[in-house]
């Protein structure tokens, strides 16, 4: 049986490239297929939680950015802050992160082919896609994964249907926290990414409007604004993560919401688990590993999204976080890992 590569990775975002790096460490040959050229941008709040940052550094990926020391929840008249216990996270522009991941993958002899995968054929010995025959395929092709659909794994958009849009504003950084500003209609979270650049991501069920956040709108008034990038619906309920020799990693494997800002960290951790399952020749074991890696995120993020859906409980989130600082700090630190 001849193969072009041990592992074909469809999607060269953070999930795909972290998978490539883990696979190379295990001595697997790797081809990554993505129609876009590096550095790839995407709608993202761009905050790397301390745990995810540590995983990236362990892969020798250490992108430039701005440290942040915790999370602050802010409404019109209340503020709650929780500091990370395990050192800072880092705000990193997606293009900077992607360039760092892609450079490291190249150094590690990962091949990149510019193509969009539209179909996958597999048998007991291997998988073929985009003309490449591989022993294994990892699909890291994002929220609306084509590979997932092609291999018959079902996914549906969950409720509430929320969307995310991100801009950059050229303005001096004013906080050492990632700030989450809450309004009746959505949340705006502000991440420092350069000394004079912040990312602002608005998450909502409606078309976003900075005017929902009067303090923020005033503070950013007149600042140069970059182009908008959006995506959604954010919640994708995926029935399973493994089909034969195909494993799903990152957003393709299922997503709750961007409210707790952990997608990249989770994608990197899932990458390690998927490669472990492949090396052990036990693909089915990845399903349980995925549930383990994502458990806290799924419960806490889903809980927060549901609690913040009715107007009454939504109004209580920031005051409750301020009144119960130890609970808020605990939740933030569970998610930080
Ligand atoms: C508004 C918003 C804010 C967020 N904020 C944060 C945050 O602050 N911190 C954080 O950690 N996470 C955040 N996230 C989540 C984070 O952006 C994602 O979880 C992360 O990008 C997932 O990486 P991925 O590699 O799985 O997918 P993606 O980054 O989506 O990469 C998928 C790749 O697959 C490629 N692709 C797609 N289809 C095909 C195909 N058919 N063939 C080949 N290639 C294909 C695409 O070109 C892309 O390069 C946020 C998300 C949103 C929407």
Coordinates of C-alpha atoms and ligand atoms in Angstrom, one line a residue:
X1 CA 0.0 0.0 0.0
X2 CA 1.6 3.4 -0.9
X3 CA 0.7 6.7 0.6
X4 CA 1.7 10.3 -0.2
X5 CA 1.8 11.1 3.5
X6 CA 1.0 9.7 6.9
X7 CA -1.4 12.5 7.8
X8 CA -3.4 14.9 5.6
X9 CA -4.7 17.9 7.5
X10 CA -7.6 19.8 5.9
X11 CA -7.5 23.4 7.2
X12 CA -4.4 25.3 8.1
X13 CA -5.7 27.5 10.9
X14 CA -4.5 27.2 14.5
X15 CA -6.1 23.7 14.9
X16 CA -4.7 22.3 11.7
X17 CA -1.2 23.8 12.3
X18 CA -1.0 22.7 15.9
X19 CA -2.0 19.2 14.7
X20 CA 0.8 19.4 12.1
X21 CA 3.4 20.3 14.8
X22 CA 2.3 17.5 17.2
X23 CA 2.3 15.0 14.3
X24 CA 5.8 16.0 13.2
X25 CA 7.0 15.6 16.8
X26 CA 5.8 12.0 16.6
X27 CA 7.6 11.5 13.3
X28 CA 4.6 11.5 11.0
X29 CA 4.8 13.0 7.6
X30 CA 2.3 15.8 7.1
X31 CA 0.6 17.7 4.3
X32 CA -1.7 20.6 5.1
X33 CA -4.4 21.6 2.6
X34 CA -5.9 25.1 2.7
X35 CA -7.0 27.3 -0.1
X36 CA -5.7 30.4 1.6
X37 CA -2.1 31.7 1.9
X38 CA -0.4 32.5 5.1
X39 CA -0.9 34.6 7.2
X40 CA -4.6 33.8 7.4
X41 CA -6.9 36.3 9.2
X42 CA -10.2 35.4 10.8
X43 CA -12.9 36.9 13.0
X44 CA -11.4 36.3 16.5
X45 CA -11.1 38.1 19.8
X46 CA -7.4 37.2 19.6
X47 CA -6.9 36.5 23.3
X48 CA -4.7 33.5 24.1
X49 CA -5.6 32.1 27.5
X50 CA -2.6 31.3 29.7
X51 CA -3.1 27.5 29.3
X52 CA -3.3 27.7 25.5
X53 CA -0.3 30.1 25.3
X54 CA 1.7 27.6 27.4
X55 CA 0.8 24.8 24.9
X56 CA 1.9 26.9 22.0
X57 CA 5.2 27.8 23.6
X58 CA 5.8 24.1 24.3
X59 CA 5.4 23.7 20.5
X60 CA 8.1 26.4 20.0
X61 CA 5.5 28.9 18.8
X62 CA 5.9 32.2 20.8
X63 CA 4.2 34.9 18.8
X64 CA 4.6 38.6 19.7
X65 CA 1.6 40.3 21.4
X66 CA 0.4 42.1 24.5
X67 CA 0.2 40.3 27.9
X68 CA -3.1 40.5 29.7
X69 CA -3.5 39.5 33.4
X70 CA -7.1 38.6 33.7
X71 CA -10.7 39.2 32.6
X72 CA -12.8 42.2 33.5
X73 CA -16.6 42.3 33.2
X74 CA -18.0 45.8 32.7
X75 CA -21.6 47.2 32.5
X76 CA -22.6 50.8 32.6
X77 CA -22.1 51.1 36.4
X78 CA -20.4 48.0 37.6
X79 CA -17.0 46.3 37.1
X80 CA -15.8 42.9 38.2
X81 CA -12.2 41.8 37.7
X82 CA -10.5 38.4 38.1
X83 CA -6.8 37.9 37.8
X84 CA -5.2 34.8 36.3
X85 CA -3.3 32.7 38.9
X86 CA -1.1 31.0 36.4
X87 CA 0.6 34.0 34.7
X88 CA -0.6 36.2 31.9
X89 CA -2.4 35.3 28.7
X90 CA -1.5 37.2 25.5
X91 CA -3.4 39.2 22.9
X92 CA -2.0 38.2 19.5
X93 CA -3.2 39.4 16.1
X94 CA -4.5 36.4 14.1
X95 CA -2.1 37.2 11.3
X96 CA 0.8 37.3 13.7
X97 CA -0.3 34.0 15.3
X98 CA -0.8 32.4 11.9
X99 CA 2.6 33.6 10.6
X100 CA 4.3 32.1 13.7
X101 CA 2.5 28.8 13.4
X102 CA 3.1 28.5 9.7
X103 CA 6.8 29.4 10.0
X104 CA 7.3 26.7 12.7
X105 CA 5.3 24.1 10.6
X106 CA 7.5 24.9 7.6
X107 CA 10.7 24.5 9.7
X108 CA 9.3 21.1 10.7
X109 CA 9.0 20.0 7.0
X110 CA 5.2 20.3 6.8
X111 CA 4.1 20.6 3.2
X112 CA 1.3 23.2 2.4
X113 CA -0.9 22.7 -0.6
X114 CA -3.2 25.5 -1.6
X115 CA -6.5 23.8 -2.3
X116 CA -10.0 23.6 -1.0
X117 CA -11.0 20.1 -0.2
X118 CA -14.5 19.2 -1.5
X119 CA -14.7 15.5 -1.1
X120 CA -13.1 12.7 0.9
X121 CA -13.0 8.9 0.1
X122 CA -11.8 6.4 2.7
X123 CA -11.4 2.7 3.0
X124 CA -10.0 0.5 5.8
X125 CA -6.4 1.4 5.0
X126 CA -6.5 5.1 4.2
X127 CA -8.1 8.3 3.1
X128 CA -7.9 10.2 -0.2
X129 CA -8.7 13.9 -0.6
X130 CA -7.5 16.6 -3.0
X131 CA -5.6 13.9 -4.9
X132 CA -3.6 13.0 -1.8
X133 CA -3.6 9.5 -0.4
X134 CA -2.9 9.5 3.4
X135 CA -3.1 7.0 6.2
X136 CA -5.1 9.5 8.3
X137 CA -7.0 12.7 7.8
X138 CA -7.6 15.4 10.4
X139 CA -10.3 17.9 9.5
X140 CA -9.6 21.3 11.0
X141 CA -11.6 23.2 8.5
X142 CA -13.5 25.4 10.8
X143 CA -17.0 26.1 12.1
X144 CA -18.8 25.0 8.9
X145 CA -16.5 22.1 8.1
X146 CA -16.9 20.6 4.6
X147 CA -15.1 17.4 5.5
X148 CA -17.4 16.8 8.5
X149 CA -20.4 16.9 6.1
X150 CA -18.7 14.8 3.5
X151 CA -17.9 11.9 5.9
X152 CA -21.5 11.9 7.2
X153 CA -21.0 13.5 10.6
X154 CA -24.1 15.6 11.3
X155 CA -23.9 19.2 12.8
X156 CA -26.6 21.7 13.5
X157 CA -26.5 25.3 14.5
X158 CA -27.6 25.5 18.2
X159 CA -29.7 28.2 19.9
X160 CA -29.4 31.0 20.7
X161 CA -28.0 31.8 17.2
X162 CA -25.2 34.2 18.0
X163 CA -22.7 35.8 15.6
X164 CA -19.3 37.5 16.1
X165 CA -17.8 40.5 14.4
X166 CA -14.3 41.9 15.0
X167 CA -12.6 45.2 14.2
X168 CA -9.2 46.6 15.2
X169 CA -9.0 50.1 16.5
X170 CA -5.7 52.1 16.5
X171 CA -5.7 53.6 20.0
X172 CA -3.3 53.3 23.0
X173 CA -4.1 50.2 25.1
X174 CA -5.8 51.3 28.3
X175 CA -6.2 48.1 30.3
X176 CA -4.1 45.1 31.3
X177 CA -7.2 42.9 31.2
X178 CA -9.4 41.6 28.4
X179 CA -12.5 43.7 29.0
X180 CA -15.9 42.2 28.3
X181 CA -18.4 45.1 28.1
X182 CA -22.0 43.9 28.6
X183 CA -25.1 45.6 27.1
X184 CA -28.7 44.4 26.7
X185 CA -28.0 43.3 23.1
X186 CA -24.6 41.8 23.2
X187 CA -21.1 41.7 24.6
X188 CA -18.0 43.6 23.3
X189 CA -14.7 42.2 24.2
X190 CA -11.6 44.3 24.0
X191 CA -8.2 42.6 23.7
X192 CA -4.9 44.5 23.6
X193 CA -2.8 43.2 20.7
X194 CA -0.2 45.9 20.2
X195 CA 0.7 48.9 22.4
X196 CA -1.5 51.1 20.3
X197 CA -4.0 48.6 18.8
X198 CA -7.0 46.8 20.4
X199 CA -9.3 44.2 18.9
X200 CA -13.0 44.7 19.6
X201 CA -15.2 41.6 19.0
X202 CA -19.0 42.0 19.4
X203 CA -21.0 38.9 20.0
X204 CA -24.8 39.1 19.6
X205 CA -27.9 37.7 18.1
X206 CA -28.4 40.9 16.1
X207 CA -26.4 43.1 13.8
X208 CA -23.7 44.6 16.1
X209 CA -23.6 48.2 17.0
X210 CA -20.8 49.8 19.0
X211 CA -23.4 52.4 20.3
X212 CA -24.7 49.6 22.6
X213 CA -21.6 50.3 24.7
X214 CA -21.6 54.0 25.3
X215 CA -18.3 54.3 27.2
X216 CA -16.5 52.2 24.7
X217 CA -18.1 54.0 21.7
X218 CA -16.9 57.3 23.2
X219 CA -13.5 56.0 24.0
X220 CA -13.0 54.7 20.4
X221 CA -14.6 57.7 18.8
X222 CA -12.3 59.0 16.0
X223 CA -9.8 56.1 16.2
X224 CA -8.8 54.5 12.9
X225 CA -10.8 51.3 12.4
X226 CA -9.8 48.2 10.4
X227 CA -12.1 46.1 8.3
X228 CA -14.8 44.0 9.9
X229 CA -14.6 40.3 10.0
X230 CA -17.5 38.2 11.0
X231 CA -18.8 34.7 11.4
X232 CA -21.5 32.5 12.8
X233 CA -23.8 31.1 13.9
X234 CA -21.3 30.3 16.6
X235 CA -22.9 27.3 18.3
X236 CA -22.4 24.1 16.3
X237 CA -23.6 20.9 17.8
X238 CA -21.6 18.0 16.2
X239 CA -22.8 14.4 16.6
X240 CA -19.3 12.8 16.9
X241 CA -15.7 13.5 16.2
X242 CA -14.4 10.4 14.5
X243 CA -15.5 8.7 11.2
X244 CA -13.2 5.8 10.3
X245 CA -9.7 7.3 9.7
X246 CA -11.0 10.9 9.8
X247 CA -10.8 12.9 13.1
X248 CA -12.2 16.4 13.7
X249 CA -10.2 19.1 15.5
X250 CA -10.9 22.7 16.5
X251 CA -14.1 24.5 15.6
X252 CA -14.9 21.6 13.1
X253 CA -15.3 19.3 16.1
X254 CA -18.1 21.5 17.6
X255 CA -18.3 24.9 19.2
X256 CA -20.2 26.6 21.9
X257 CA -19.6 30.3 21.8
X258 CA -16.7 32.9 21.8
X259 CA -17.9 34.5 25.0
X260 CA -15.2 32.9 27.1
X261 CA -12.4 33.3 24.4
X262 CA -10.9 29.8 24.4
X263 CA -11.2 28.4 20.9
X264 CA -7.6 28.6 20.0
X265 CA -6.4 27.0 23.3
X266 CA -8.9 24.2 22.9
X267 CA -7.9 23.6 19.3
X268 CA -4.3 23.2 20.3
X269 CA -5.2 20.8 23.1
X270 CA -7.5 18.8 20.8
X271 CA -4.6 18.6 18.2
X272 CA -2.4 16.8 20.8
X273 CA -5.3 14.4 21.7
X274 CA -6.0 13.6 18.0
X275 CA -2.3 12.9 17.2
X276 CA -2.1 10.7 20.3
X277 CA -5.1 8.6 19.1
X278 CA -3.5 8.3 15.6
X279 CA -0.1 7.3 16.9
X280 CA -1.8 4.7 19.2
X281 CA -3.8 3.5 16.2
X282 CA -6.9 3.9 18.3
X283 CA -8.9 6.6 16.5
X284 CA -12.1 5.9 18.5
X285 CA -10.3 6.9 21.7
X286 CA -10.2 10.5 20.5
X287 CA -13.9 10.9 21.2
X288 CA -13.5 10.5 24.9
X289 CA -10.3 12.6 24.9
X290 CA -12.2 15.4 23.1
X291 CA -14.9 15.3 25.8
X292 CA -12.3 15.5 28.5
X293 CA -10.4 18.4 27.0
X294 CA -13.5 20.5 26.3
X295 CA -15.7 19.6 29.4
X296 CA -15.1 22.7 31.5
X297 CA -15.4 25.0 28.4
X298 CA -18.7 23.4 27.3
X299 CA -20.3 23.6 30.7
X300 CA -19.2 27.0 31.7
X301 CA -19.6 28.7 28.3
X302 CA -23.0 27.1 27.7
X303 CA -24.1 28.0 31.2
X304 CA -23.1 31.6 30.7
X305 CA -24.7 31.9 27.3
X306 CA -28.0 30.5 28.7
X307 CA -27.9 32.6 31.8
X308 CA -27.3 35.7 29.8
X309 CA -30.2 35.1 27.3
X310 CA -33.2 36.2 29.4
X311 CA -33.0 40.0 30.0
X312 CA -33.5 39.7 33.7
X313 CA -30.6 37.3 34.4
X314 CA -28.5 39.0 31.8
X315 CA -28.6 42.3 33.8
X316 CA -27.5 40.4 36.9
X317 CA -24.3 38.9 35.4
X318 CA -21.9 41.8 36.0
X319 CA -23.3 42.8 39.5
X320 CA -23.2 39.1 40.5
X321 CA -19.6 38.8 39.4
X322 CA -18.7 41.9 41.4
X323 CA -20.6 40.7 44.4
X324 CA -19.1 37.2 44.3
X325 CA -15.5 37.8 43.4
X326 CA -14.3 34.4 44.5
X327 CA -16.8 32.6 42.3
X328 CA -15.9 34.8 39.3
X329 CA -12.2 34.3 39.9
X330 CA -12.7 30.6 40.1
X331 CA -14.6 30.4 36.9
X332 CA -12.1 32.6 35.0
X333 CA -9.2 30.4 36.3
X334 CA -10.9 27.2 35.3
X335 CA -11.2 28.6 31.8
X336 CA -7.7 30.0 31.8
X337 CA -6.2 26.5 31.9
Ligands
LIG1 C1 -15.9 36.8 17.2 C2 -15.0 35.7 17.7 C3 -14.1 35.9 18.8 C4 -13.2 34.9 19.2 N1 -12.3 35.2 20.2 C5 -11.4 34.3 20.6 C6 -10.4 34.6 21.5 O1 -10.3 35.7 22.0 N2 -9.6 33.6 21.9 C7 -9.6 32.3 21.4 O2 -8.8 31.5 21.8 N3 -10.6 32.0 20.5 C8 -11.5 32.9 20.0 N4 -12.4 32.6 19.1 C9 -12.4 31.3 18.6 C10 -11.3 31.0 17.6 O3 -11.3 32.0 16.6 C11 -11.5 29.6 16.9 O4 -11.9 28.7 17.9 C12 -10.2 29.2 16.2 O5 -10.0 30.0 15.1 C13 -10.4 27.7 15.7 O6 -9.4 27.3 14.9 P1 -9.6 26.2 13.8 O7 -8.2 26.0 13.3 O8 -10.3 25.1 14.3 O9 -10.5 26.9 12.7 P2 -10.2 28.2 11.8 O10 -9.4 29.2 12.4 O11 -11.6 28.6 11.3 O12 -9.4 27.6 10.5 C14 -10.0 26.8 9.5 C15 -9.1 26.8 8.3 O13 -9.7 25.8 7.4 C16 -9.6 26.4 6.1 N5 -10.7 25.7 5.3 C17 -12.0 25.9 5.4 N6 -12.6 25.0 4.6 C18 -11.7 24.3 3.9 C19 -11.7 23.3 2.9 N7 -12.9 22.9 2.4 N8 -10.5 22.8 2.5 C20 -9.3 23.2 3.0 N9 -9.3 24.2 3.9 C21 -10.4 24.7 4.4 C22 -9.8 27.9 6.2 O14 -9.3 28.6 5.1 C23 -9.1 28.1 7.6 O15 -7.7 28.5 7.3 C24 -13.3 33.6 18.6 C25 -14.2 33.4 17.6 C26 -15.0 34.4 17.2 C27 -16.0 34.1 16.0

